Amino acid sequence: MLARISRRLAGLLATLLAASFVIFAAVYAAPGDPAVFLAGGRDKLSPEKLELVRAQYHLDEPLVVQYGRWLGDCLQFDLGRSFKYSDQVADLLAARFPTTLALVAYATVLFVVLGVGAGVLAAVRRGTWVDSAVVGGTTLAASVPSFVSAIALAAVFGVQLGWFPVTGGGEGFTGTVHHLTLPALSLALGALALISRVTRQSMVDAGAADHVEVARASGVREREIVVRHVLRNALGPIVTMCGLVMAGMLAGTVVVETAFGLSGIGSLLVGAINTHDFPVAQAVLLLMVTGYIVVTTLVDLVHPLLDPRVKEATA
Amino acid sequence: MTHTPSRRTALAAGLVATAVIAVAGCSGATRDTAGGARTADAATLDLTPTTAPATGELAHANWLLEDEPDSLDLDTQGSSAGRIVLTNVCERLYQLQPDMSTKPLLAEKAETPDDKTLVLTLRSGVTFHDGTPMTADDVLWSLKRHADPDMEQGDEFGNIATMRKTGDRQITLTFKTPDAMFFKALAGDAGIVWNKEQVEKAGKDFGTPGQPDACTGPYRLAGWKSGDSITIERHDGYWGKKPLTKRVTFRWASDSALVNALTTGAADGTYAESPNTASALRGKKGIAQYYGPSTASLVLIPTERGGLADPRIRRALSLALDRKGIAASGYGGMVQPWATPVGSGAWGYEKPVFEAAQKAVTGAPAAPDAKDIAAARELVKEAGADGSGPIVIGTDAGQGRTVVANAVRAALRKIGLQGRIKTVPTSQFEQFYSTPEARADIDVLVGDWYISKADPMGFYDNALSDSSNNWAGFKDPAYDARVKKALATLDDAERAKLAVGIQKTFTDAAVWIPVAQVPSVLVLDEELTGPPASMAYLYYPWAAELGSKKG
């Protein structure tokens, strides 16, 4: 067990290291010159001034040296100072991460409850109009990009009906829920179709198993069959898919944050990439990669608990 | 001293741009009864520097910025977002007025015993927000901090020979050569007086969230929650007039989020930096818009590549360009066809002289008529342009710039030349301004420019033979001599006369081709009034005059 955990940890660290280098190189290679943003106004853009700025921020050193410098600081828990903001990167992240986390958590609750619910409903009423309505409705929802749904939701429920605020993250629990409802909904809409499809198919497969037929033949109530035999056996793929979608959302909040004026790590990242704010871009991307790895690892760990068959296979 | 408004657009710029158009469409359909009323007619935009004075107190105002400030230390990071907040908190030795004139502020008196000496007598009884009195040492220390070449305003101090404390309340500056622009700079960020002790105590963290301000001013910084909001509060110990609004909370949003927040009343106002935002908000219920003079302009900047090296070709292009069309379809009528490269906000003195001179410029018609086109064709023929390859127009994918680029291509076609548009990502666009190599494959840049000083002479030095902004290599020793003379002329009337002549040489040679002036736009809840509408909002305590109409 201990060996397995340490192997996992080593793998995780290796992945992070590789990811951090790829990220560093990618941000470095993006078009545009960071010195231009660092120098200030347009009249400051003389070649001499730019040289000075490059030297000051070590931008004139080779990529590998810059990466090494960053890694060294990182290992001493120093994420550095942002180029754009004069603030510490750690402070910038700490201030924005809760917003993004709350947004993703809220969206996850929405797409899990609504998506799994719709999938179960479609599976149970397979072949009826309910099934068609669920499949059609979720397909339509999934085909709308989140920036369009964000704008439509804001226009209808925010501007026209005035039910929800259209900008900002809100304060306190109710305030946050109130402010984040529309952003979370537009983030969750795209995932709905996927989750409901997976749930439906998984339920249909599980429903075809022999023991379900047996239970049904021996007169167990249909409700009990669905909950205890079908849904339970179908949970594996559903949980995996929910985990993957949630992990993916951590990196995909940018558009929704922009549309609703939320200062989360998504908008922080975009700003950082556009201004070549290496320390910030690097830290945010690493945070996203870490989040992804953590969530998928958790799903891996939960899987055997849900389905004993998986545990036997891996043991 | 020139500055670029920071326009850091999102990675998803394309998406967001589409989003803005979509939202304008959506909400427009529901809120506006007259669909066509959204597009303003540029010619009828009435530019007034102020709004009606407010009479009622206001407990709290929500204000929107287009971006979170990078820093509240304007010496290290001078973005407009930070300036809009800090101008209410920090005072300068001089103050820019809503009508764009300047007058001494923290310096009670400014004397020039000769053209190379400036004696500032400091106002007495002024205290910083921490209660300590402002001293001559603070002022001298602040000036020296601004003068550091690494700081944003460092280049304003190039002509300074010495800066000394010559009395308890007196600072004397001497110049290597007389410098008319320095007086204007003192109304800008180069004139901020910091509390030396506070700045030194904060060290590297000065200007970041969680740090107090170090200024005198009607408001004090109450808090900056990184990523969320900045709040300023009326300072009870302020030496001057008490502001009407007690507290202002700044949040930031861009594009559709900004438009929505103002439409729903979640925010009380904003200074719209992009004409397209202003256009999307035009005619909304419950919101008023005010247009004020600004120094900002849209311009075409020819590059060293040489496609527009011949001044006759540049003049021909200027004659054939449909500025009115650009204003209407690229900017919703929120910009005004203009014949000089700086907006009317630059007329901080001798306004009638500059106004008349601008009107007298003939080489840049709003909408070219047949005569203009004929004259332009004649110029092209004279220049003998053989059309060896198309003229390459550099732009990014922004809505307005795309329209300008297409208008340039259309104008070139009208005068018998070929044009080709080269589009680069927004993150790369700024590089056109800095790196000749980045400009190496374009002939003309679809650009914009603004100057931070209300003086046209703050602009015309860009065409000096040795200026790094003189890309096309315009060389005229007589021009250089006149610019240097004007910059050293302290008398306003005298300098205005010189500036008008310089402007004529510049526009005749079409060193840059002016397209339109971009007014500053104040968007305000209908119940509120008071703040200036002109570009002075960057340097004037506008929040102190914000209040309700009734009361």
PDB file of C-alpha atoms in Angstrom, chain A residues 46-291:
ATOM      1  CA  SER A  46      13.265  52.761 -27.130  1.00  0.00           C
ATOM      2  CA  PRO A  47      15.624  49.823 -27.751  1.00  0.00           C
ATOM      3  CA  GLU A  48      17.888  50.894 -24.860  1.00  0.00           C
ATOM      4  CA  LYS A  49      15.032  51.012 -22.372  1.00  0.00           C
ATOM      5  CA  LEU A  50      13.795  47.606 -23.523  1.00  0.00           C
ATOM      6  CA  GLU A  51      17.290  46.158 -23.058  1.00  0.00           C
ATOM      7  CA  LEU A  52      17.369  47.522 -19.506  1.00  0.00           C
ATOM      8  CA  VAL A  53      13.982  46.011 -18.734  1.00  0.00           C
ATOM      9  CA  ARG A  54      15.033  42.657 -20.168  1.00  0.00           C
ATOM     10  CA  ALA A  55      18.144  42.623 -18.000  1.00  0.00           C
ATOM     11  CA  GLN A  56      16.192  43.677 -14.927  1.00  0.00           C
ATOM     12  CA  TYR A  57      13.725  40.811 -15.288  1.00  0.00           C
ATOM     13  CA  HIS A  58      16.339  38.299 -16.517  1.00  0.00           C
ATOM     14  CA  LEU A  59      14.493  38.065 -19.823  1.00  0.00           C
ATOM     15  CA  ASP A  60      17.795  38.165 -21.720  1.00  0.00           C
ATOM     16  CA  GLU A  61      18.838  34.791 -20.327  1.00  0.00           C
ATOM     17  CA  PRO A  62      18.197  31.516 -22.132  1.00  0.00           C
ATOM     18  CA  LEU A  63      14.890  29.762 -21.498  1.00  0.00           C
ATOM     19  CA  VAL A  64      16.451  26.913 -19.514  1.00  0.00           C
ATOM     20  CA  VAL A  65      18.245  29.303 -17.148  1.00  0.00           C
ATOM     21  CA  GLN A  66      15.052  31.241 -16.560  1.00  0.00           C
ATOM     22  CA  TYR A  67      13.183  28.030 -15.909  1.00  0.00           C
ATOM     23  CA  GLY A  68      15.877  26.841 -13.497  1.00  0.00           C
ATOM     24  CA  ARG A  69      15.710  30.150 -11.639  1.00  0.00           C
ATOM     25  CA  TRP A  70      11.963  29.858 -11.344  1.00  0.00           C
ATOM     26  CA  LEU A  71      12.103  26.214 -10.225  1.00  0.00           C
ATOM     27  CA  GLY A  72      14.707  26.993  -7.585  1.00  0.00           C
ATOM     28  CA  ASP A  73      12.565  29.771  -6.111  1.00  0.00           C
ATOM     29  CA  CYS A  74       9.512  27.560  -6.300  1.00  0.00           C
ATOM     30  CA  LEU A  75      11.159  24.823  -4.263  1.00  0.00           C
ATOM     31  CA  GLN A  76      11.710  27.418  -1.559  1.00  0.00           C
ATOM     32  CA  PHE A  77       7.977  28.192  -1.695  1.00  0.00           C
ATOM     33  CA  ASP A  78       8.606  31.504  -3.437  1.00  0.00           C
ATOM     34  CA  LEU A  79       6.371  31.941  -6.462  1.00  0.00           C
ATOM     35  CA  GLY A  80       7.879  35.341  -7.104  1.00  0.00           C
ATOM     36  CA  ARG A  81       6.310  38.700  -7.857  1.00  0.00           C
ATOM     37  CA  SER A  82       4.007  39.316 -10.765  1.00  0.00           C
ATOM     38  CA  PHE A  83       5.482  41.367 -13.627  1.00  0.00           C
ATOM     39  CA  LYS A  84       2.171  43.101 -14.228  1.00  0.00           C
ATOM     40  CA  TYR A  85       0.956  43.562 -10.683  1.00  0.00           C
ATOM     41  CA  SER A  86       3.668  44.439  -8.222  1.00  0.00           C
ATOM     42  CA  ASP A  87       2.066  41.958  -5.847  1.00  0.00           C
ATOM     43  CA  GLN A  88       3.286  38.522  -4.752  1.00  0.00           C
ATOM     44  CA  VAL A  89       2.018  35.756  -7.020  1.00  0.00           C
ATOM     45  CA  ALA A  90       0.907  33.729  -4.002  1.00  0.00           C
ATOM     46  CA  ASP A  91      -1.260  36.634  -2.815  1.00  0.00           C
ATOM     47  CA  LEU A  92      -2.801  37.062  -6.257  1.00  0.00           C
ATOM     48  CA  LEU A  93      -3.697  33.379  -6.388  1.00  0.00           C
ATOM     49  CA  ALA A  94      -5.000  33.276  -2.834  1.00  0.00           C
ATOM     50  CA  ALA A  95      -7.332  36.185  -3.580  1.00  0.00           C
ATOM     51  CA  ARG A  96      -8.754  34.704  -6.776  1.00  0.00           C
ATOM     52  CA  PHE A  97      -8.739  30.960  -6.326  1.00  0.00           C
ATOM     53  CA  PRO A  98     -11.765  30.805  -3.975  1.00  0.00           C
ATOM     54  CA  THR A  99     -13.963  32.463  -6.608  1.00  0.00           C
ATOM     55  CA  THR A 100     -13.014  29.967  -9.296  1.00  0.00           C
ATOM     56  CA  LEU A 101     -13.273  27.058  -6.867  1.00  0.00           C
ATOM     57  CA  ALA A 102     -16.741  28.142  -5.741  1.00  0.00           C
ATOM     58  CA  LEU A 103     -17.802  28.575  -9.354  1.00  0.00           C
ATOM     59  CA  VAL A 104     -16.592  25.099 -10.364  1.00  0.00           C
ATOM     60  CA  ALA A 105     -18.078  23.507  -7.227  1.00  0.00           C
ATOM     61  CA  TYR A 106     -21.440  25.136  -7.885  1.00  0.00           C
ATOM     62  CA  ALA A 107     -21.370  24.131 -11.551  1.00  0.00           C
ATOM     63  CA  THR A 108     -20.439  20.581 -10.531  1.00  0.00           C
ATOM     64  CA  VAL A 109     -23.393  20.330  -8.163  1.00  0.00           C
ATOM     65  CA  LEU A 110     -25.637  21.593 -10.958  1.00  0.00           C
ATOM     66  CA  PHE A 111     -24.424  19.282 -13.695  1.00  0.00           C
ATOM     67  CA  VAL A 112     -24.246  16.252 -11.422  1.00  0.00           C
ATOM     68  CA  VAL A 113     -27.747  16.683 -10.000  1.00  0.00           C
ATOM     69  CA  LEU A 114     -29.383  17.758 -13.263  1.00  0.00           C
ATOM     70  CA  GLY A 115     -27.281  15.608 -15.589  1.00  0.00           C
ATOM     71  CA  VAL A 116     -27.480  12.370 -13.628  1.00  0.00           C
ATOM     72  CA  GLY A 117     -31.134  13.044 -12.867  1.00  0.00           C
ATOM     73  CA  ALA A 118     -31.956  13.568 -16.530  1.00  0.00           C
ATOM     74  CA  GLY A 119     -29.943  10.494 -17.516  1.00  0.00           C
ATOM     75  CA  VAL A 120     -31.733   8.279 -14.990  1.00  0.00           C
ATOM     76  CA  LEU A 121     -35.070   9.629 -16.108  1.00  0.00           C
ATOM     77  CA  ALA A 122     -34.273   8.936 -19.755  1.00  0.00           C
ATOM     78  CA  ALA A 123     -33.050   5.412 -18.985  1.00  0.00           C
ATOM     79  CA  VAL A 124     -36.087   4.543 -16.891  1.00  0.00           C
ATOM     80  CA  ARG A 125     -38.478   5.938 -19.483  1.00  0.00           C
ATOM     81  CA  ARG A 126     -36.451   4.640 -22.393  1.00  0.00           C
ATOM     82  CA  GLY A 127     -38.177   4.872 -25.739  1.00  0.00           C
ATOM     83  CA  THR A 128     -40.873   7.259 -24.532  1.00  0.00           C
ATOM     84  CA  TRP A 129     -41.277  10.942 -25.244  1.00  0.00           C
ATOM     85  CA  VAL A 130     -39.498  11.693 -21.958  1.00  0.00           C
ATOM     86  CA  ASP A 131     -36.393   9.956 -23.294  1.00  0.00           C
ATOM     87  CA  SER A 132     -36.516  11.889 -26.552  1.00  0.00           C
ATOM     88  CA  ALA A 133     -37.098  15.163 -24.710  1.00  0.00           C
ATOM     89  CA  VAL A 134     -34.094  14.607 -22.430  1.00  0.00           C
ATOM     90  CA  VAL A 135     -31.796  13.577 -25.270  1.00  0.00           C
ATOM     91  CA  GLY A 136     -32.974  16.437 -27.491  1.00  0.00           C
ATOM     92  CA  GLY A 137     -32.890  19.040 -24.740  1.00  0.00           C
ATOM     93  CA  THR A 138     -29.429  18.152 -23.493  1.00  0.00           C
ATOM     94  CA  THR A 139     -28.035  17.993 -27.016  1.00  0.00           C
ATOM     95  CA  LEU A 140     -29.343  21.467 -27.646  1.00  0.00           C
ATOM     96  CA  ALA A 141     -27.835  22.695 -24.365  1.00  0.00           C
ATOM     97  CA  ALA A 142     -24.475  21.158 -25.212  1.00  0.00           C
ATOM     98  CA  SER A 143     -24.372  22.688 -28.656  1.00  0.00           C
ATOM     99  CA  VAL A 144     -24.489  26.220 -27.225  1.00  0.00           C
ATOM    100  CA  PRO A 145     -20.988  27.469 -26.390  1.00  0.00           C
ATOM    101  CA  SER A 146     -20.641  28.754 -22.842  1.00  0.00           C
ATOM    102  CA  PHE A 147     -19.971  32.349 -23.893  1.00  0.00           C
ATOM    103  CA  VAL A 148     -23.252  32.417 -25.768  1.00  0.00           C
ATOM    104  CA  SER A 149     -25.202  30.860 -22.919  1.00  0.00           C
ATOM    105  CA  ALA A 150     -23.488  33.222 -20.494  1.00  0.00           C
ATOM    106  CA  ILE A 151     -24.597  36.232 -22.495  1.00  0.00           C
ATOM    107  CA  ALA A 152     -28.087  34.903 -23.049  1.00  0.00           C
ATOM    108  CA  LEU A 153     -28.543  34.054 -19.361  1.00  0.00           C
ATOM    109  CA  ALA A 154     -27.213  37.452 -18.296  1.00  0.00           C
ATOM    110  CA  ALA A 155     -29.470  39.224 -20.797  1.00  0.00           C
ATOM    111  CA  VAL A 156     -32.625  37.374 -19.748  1.00  0.00           C
ATOM    112  CA  PHE A 157     -32.268  36.640 -16.020  1.00  0.00           C
ATOM    113  CA  GLY A 158     -29.914  39.462 -15.152  1.00  0.00           C
ATOM    114  CA  VAL A 159     -30.730  42.466 -17.284  1.00  0.00           C
ATOM    115  CA  GLN A 160     -34.340  41.878 -18.240  1.00  0.00           C
ATOM    116  CA  LEU A 161     -35.888  40.057 -15.300  1.00  0.00           C
ATOM    117  CA  GLY A 162     -33.389  41.364 -12.755  1.00  0.00           C
ATOM    118  CA  TRP A 163     -33.410  38.119 -10.747  1.00  0.00           C
ATOM    119  CA  PHE A 164     -29.667  37.692 -10.574  1.00  0.00           C
ATOM    120  CA  PRO A 165     -26.700  40.087 -10.417  1.00  0.00           C
ATOM    121  CA  VAL A 166     -24.643  40.319 -13.599  1.00  0.00           C
ATOM    122  CA  THR A 167     -21.201  41.103 -12.232  1.00  0.00           C
ATOM    123  CA  GLY A 168     -19.023  40.316  -9.261  1.00  0.00           C
ATOM    124  CA  GLY A 169     -18.676  37.356  -6.937  1.00  0.00           C
ATOM    125  CA  GLY A 170     -20.895  38.408  -4.023  1.00  0.00           C
ATOM    126  CA  GLU A 171     -20.212  38.157  -0.309  1.00  0.00           C
ATOM    127  CA  GLY A 172     -21.172  35.551   2.280  1.00  0.00           C
ATOM    128  CA  PHE A 173     -22.737  32.217   1.404  1.00  0.00           C
ATOM    129  CA  THR A 174     -26.085  33.445   0.084  1.00  0.00           C
ATOM    130  CA  GLY A 175     -24.445  36.361  -1.707  1.00  0.00           C
ATOM    131  CA  THR A 176     -21.989  34.038  -3.433  1.00  0.00           C
ATOM    132  CA  VAL A 177     -24.702  31.577  -4.428  1.00  0.00           C
ATOM    133  CA  HIS A 178     -26.826  34.436  -5.756  1.00  0.00           C
ATOM    134  CA  HIS A 179     -23.967  35.931  -7.760  1.00  0.00           C
ATOM    135  CA  LEU A 180     -22.618  32.650  -9.067  1.00  0.00           C
ATOM    136  CA  THR A 181     -25.891  31.041 -10.151  1.00  0.00           C
ATOM    137  CA  LEU A 182     -25.874  32.325 -13.712  1.00  0.00           C
ATOM    138  CA  PRO A 183     -22.119  31.766 -14.300  1.00  0.00           C
ATOM    139  CA  ALA A 184     -22.342  28.259 -12.810  1.00  0.00           C
ATOM    140  CA  LEU A 185     -25.374  27.459 -14.894  1.00  0.00           C
ATOM    141  CA  SER A 186     -23.725  28.528 -18.128  1.00  0.00           C
ATOM    142  CA  LEU A 187     -20.650  26.518 -17.180  1.00  0.00           C
ATOM    143  CA  ALA A 188     -22.777  23.457 -16.322  1.00  0.00           C
ATOM    144  CA  LEU A 189     -24.977  23.508 -19.430  1.00  0.00           C
ATOM    145  CA  GLY A 190     -22.310  22.101 -21.718  1.00  0.00           C
ATOM    146  CA  ALA A 191     -21.586  19.241 -19.334  1.00  0.00           C
ATOM    147  CA  LEU A 192     -25.233  18.329 -18.934  1.00  0.00           C
ATOM    148  CA  ALA A 193     -25.581  16.478 -22.202  1.00  0.00           C
ATOM    149  CA  LEU A 194     -22.408  14.491 -21.684  1.00  0.00           C
ATOM    150  CA  ILE A 195     -23.272  13.397 -18.161  1.00  0.00           C
ATOM    151  CA  SER A 196     -26.890  12.589 -18.968  1.00  0.00           C
ATOM    152  CA  ARG A 197     -25.811  10.522 -21.991  1.00  0.00           C
ATOM    153  CA  VAL A 198     -23.219   8.589 -20.003  1.00  0.00           C
ATOM    154  CA  THR A 199     -25.714   8.040 -17.197  1.00  0.00           C
ATOM    155  CA  ARG A 200     -28.404   6.880 -19.569  1.00  0.00           C
ATOM    156  CA  GLN A 201     -26.164   4.453 -21.443  1.00  0.00           C
ATOM    157  CA  SER A 202     -24.571   3.148 -18.286  1.00  0.00           C
ATOM    158  CA  MET A 203     -28.026   2.569 -16.759  1.00  0.00           C
ATOM    159  CA  VAL A 204     -29.240   0.805 -19.880  1.00  0.00           C
ATOM    160  CA  ASP A 205     -26.196  -1.498 -19.838  1.00  0.00           C
ATOM    161  CA  ALA A 206     -26.566  -2.224 -16.150  1.00  0.00           C
ATOM    162  CA  GLY A 207     -30.283  -2.800 -16.598  1.00  0.00           C
ATOM    163  CA  ALA A 208     -29.631  -5.561 -19.078  1.00  0.00           C
ATOM    164  CA  ALA A 209     -27.692  -7.650 -16.535  1.00  0.00           C
ATOM    165  CA  ASP A 210     -29.003 -11.067 -15.570  1.00  0.00           C
ATOM    166  CA  HIS A 211     -29.428 -10.323 -11.890  1.00  0.00           C
ATOM    167  CA  VAL A 212     -31.714  -7.413 -12.726  1.00  0.00           C
ATOM    168  CA  GLU A 213     -33.938  -9.749 -14.748  1.00  0.00           C
ATOM    169  CA  VAL A 214     -33.892 -12.174 -11.835  1.00  0.00           C
ATOM    170  CA  ALA A 215     -34.828  -9.475  -9.357  1.00  0.00           C
ATOM    171  CA  ARG A 216     -37.570  -8.258 -11.608  1.00  0.00           C
ATOM    172  CA  ALA A 217     -38.900 -11.834 -12.096  1.00  0.00           C
ATOM    173  CA  SER A 218     -38.959 -12.365  -8.343  1.00  0.00           C
ATOM    174  CA  GLY A 219     -41.233  -9.375  -7.951  1.00  0.00           C
ATOM    175  CA  VAL A 220     -38.931  -6.771  -6.389  1.00  0.00           C
ATOM    176  CA  ARG A 221     -40.430  -3.287  -6.728  1.00  0.00           C
ATOM    177  CA  GLU A 222     -39.242  -1.474  -9.851  1.00  0.00           C
ATOM    178  CA  ARG A 223     -38.141   1.573  -7.825  1.00  0.00           C
ATOM    179  CA  GLU A 224     -35.911  -0.603  -5.698  1.00  0.00           C
ATOM    180  CA  ILE A 225     -34.480  -2.345  -8.745  1.00  0.00           C
ATOM    181  CA  VAL A 226     -33.516   0.968 -10.312  1.00  0.00           C
ATOM    182  CA  VAL A 227     -31.892   2.357  -7.179  1.00  0.00           C
ATOM    183  CA  ARG A 228     -30.239  -0.755  -5.740  1.00  0.00           C
ATOM    184  CA  HIS A 229     -29.324  -2.812  -8.759  1.00  0.00           C
ATOM    185  CA  VAL A 230     -29.188  -0.637 -11.847  1.00  0.00           C
ATOM    186  CA  LEU A 231     -27.952   2.756 -10.607  1.00  0.00           C
ATOM    187  CA  ARG A 232     -25.442   1.245  -8.183  1.00  0.00           C
ATOM    188  CA  ASN A 233     -23.837  -0.838 -10.912  1.00  0.00           C
ATOM    189  CA  ALA A 234     -23.916   2.054 -13.346  1.00  0.00           C
ATOM    190  CA  LEU A 235     -22.190   4.499 -10.985  1.00  0.00           C
ATOM    191  CA  GLY A 236     -18.597   3.675 -12.027  1.00  0.00           C
ATOM    192  CA  PRO A 237     -18.558   5.337 -15.438  1.00  0.00           C
ATOM    193  CA  ILE A 238     -20.819   8.141 -14.199  1.00  0.00           C
ATOM    194  CA  VAL A 239     -18.487   9.129 -11.358  1.00  0.00           C
ATOM    195  CA  THR A 240     -15.447   8.878 -13.606  1.00  0.00           C
ATOM    196  CA  MET A 241     -17.048  11.103 -16.185  1.00  0.00           C
ATOM    197  CA  CYS A 242     -18.239  13.624 -13.581  1.00  0.00           C
ATOM    198  CA  GLY A 243     -14.715  13.778 -12.153  1.00  0.00           C
ATOM    199  CA  LEU A 244     -13.143  14.351 -15.543  1.00  0.00           C
ATOM    200  CA  VAL A 245     -15.608  17.053 -16.482  1.00  0.00           C
ATOM    201  CA  MET A 246     -15.143  18.816 -13.163  1.00  0.00           C
ATOM    202  CA  ALA A 247     -11.362  18.646 -13.468  1.00  0.00           C
ATOM    203  CA  GLY A 248     -11.610  20.058 -16.967  1.00  0.00           C
ATOM    204  CA  MET A 249     -13.753  22.936 -15.725  1.00  0.00           C
ATOM    205  CA  LEU A 250     -10.966  24.146 -13.449  1.00  0.00           C
ATOM    206  CA  ALA A 251      -9.145  25.224 -16.577  1.00  0.00           C
ATOM    207  CA  GLY A 252     -12.175  26.370 -18.523  1.00  0.00           C
ATOM    208  CA  THR A 253     -13.722  29.152 -16.506  1.00  0.00           C
ATOM    209  CA  VAL A 254     -12.068  31.978 -18.443  1.00  0.00           C
ATOM    210  CA  VAL A 255     -14.893  32.814 -20.788  1.00  0.00           C
ATOM    211  CA  VAL A 256     -17.576  32.690 -18.117  1.00  0.00           C
ATOM    212  CA  GLU A 257     -15.483  34.771 -15.724  1.00  0.00           C
ATOM    213  CA  THR A 258     -15.031  37.410 -18.399  1.00  0.00           C
ATOM    214  CA  ALA A 259     -18.699  37.473 -19.310  1.00  0.00           C
ATOM    215  CA  PHE A 260     -19.754  37.964 -15.685  1.00  0.00           C
ATOM    216  CA  GLY A 261     -16.930  40.215 -14.553  1.00  0.00           C
ATOM    217  CA  LEU A 262     -15.587  37.680 -12.049  1.00  0.00           C
ATOM    218  CA  SER A 263     -11.962  38.006 -11.003  1.00  0.00           C
ATOM    219  CA  GLY A 264     -11.018  34.353 -10.835  1.00  0.00           C
ATOM    220  CA  ILE A 265      -7.874  32.544 -11.810  1.00  0.00           C
ATOM    221  CA  GLY A 266      -9.185  32.095 -15.354  1.00  0.00           C
ATOM    222  CA  SER A 267      -9.130  35.804 -16.098  1.00  0.00           C
ATOM    223  CA  LEU A 268      -5.894  36.149 -14.153  1.00  0.00           C
ATOM    224  CA  LEU A 269      -4.317  33.563 -16.455  1.00  0.00           C
ATOM    225  CA  VAL A 270      -5.506  35.207 -19.646  1.00  0.00           C
ATOM    226  CA  GLY A 271      -4.199  38.579 -18.535  1.00  0.00           C
ATOM    227  CA  ALA A 272      -0.914  36.982 -17.543  1.00  0.00           C
ATOM    228  CA  ILE A 273      -0.471  35.256 -20.891  1.00  0.00           C
ATOM    229  CA  ASN A 274      -1.261  38.413 -22.823  1.00  0.00           C
ATOM    230  CA  THR A 275       1.238  40.460 -20.870  1.00  0.00           C
ATOM    231  CA  HIS A 276       3.825  37.684 -20.671  1.00  0.00           C
ATOM    232  CA  ASP A 277       3.582  37.727 -16.918  1.00  0.00           C
ATOM    233  CA  PHE A 278       5.629  34.524 -16.628  1.00  0.00           C
ATOM    234  CA  PRO A 279       5.474  34.054 -12.843  1.00  0.00           C
ATOM    235  CA  VAL A 280       1.692  34.367 -12.770  1.00  0.00           C
ATOM    236  CA  ALA A 281       0.973  32.318 -15.899  1.00  0.00           C
ATOM    237  CA  GLN A 282       3.279  29.594 -14.689  1.00  0.00           C
ATOM    238  CA  ALA A 283       1.727  29.451 -11.212  1.00  0.00           C
ATOM    239  CA  VAL A 284      -1.863  29.486 -12.440  1.00  0.00           C
ATOM    240  CA  LEU A 285      -1.278  26.799 -15.040  1.00  0.00           C
ATOM    241  CA  LEU A 286       0.503  24.631 -12.502  1.00  0.00           C
ATOM    242  CA  LEU A 287      -2.374  25.108 -10.107  1.00  0.00           C
ATOM    243  CA  MET A 288      -4.775  23.993 -12.829  1.00  0.00           C
ATOM    244  CA  VAL A 289      -2.662  20.965 -13.698  1.00  0.00           C
ATOM    245  CA  THR A 290      -2.399  20.066 -10.017  1.00  0.00           C
ATOM    246  CA  GLY A 291      -6.150  20.432  -9.623  1.00  0.00           C
TER     247      GLY A 291
END
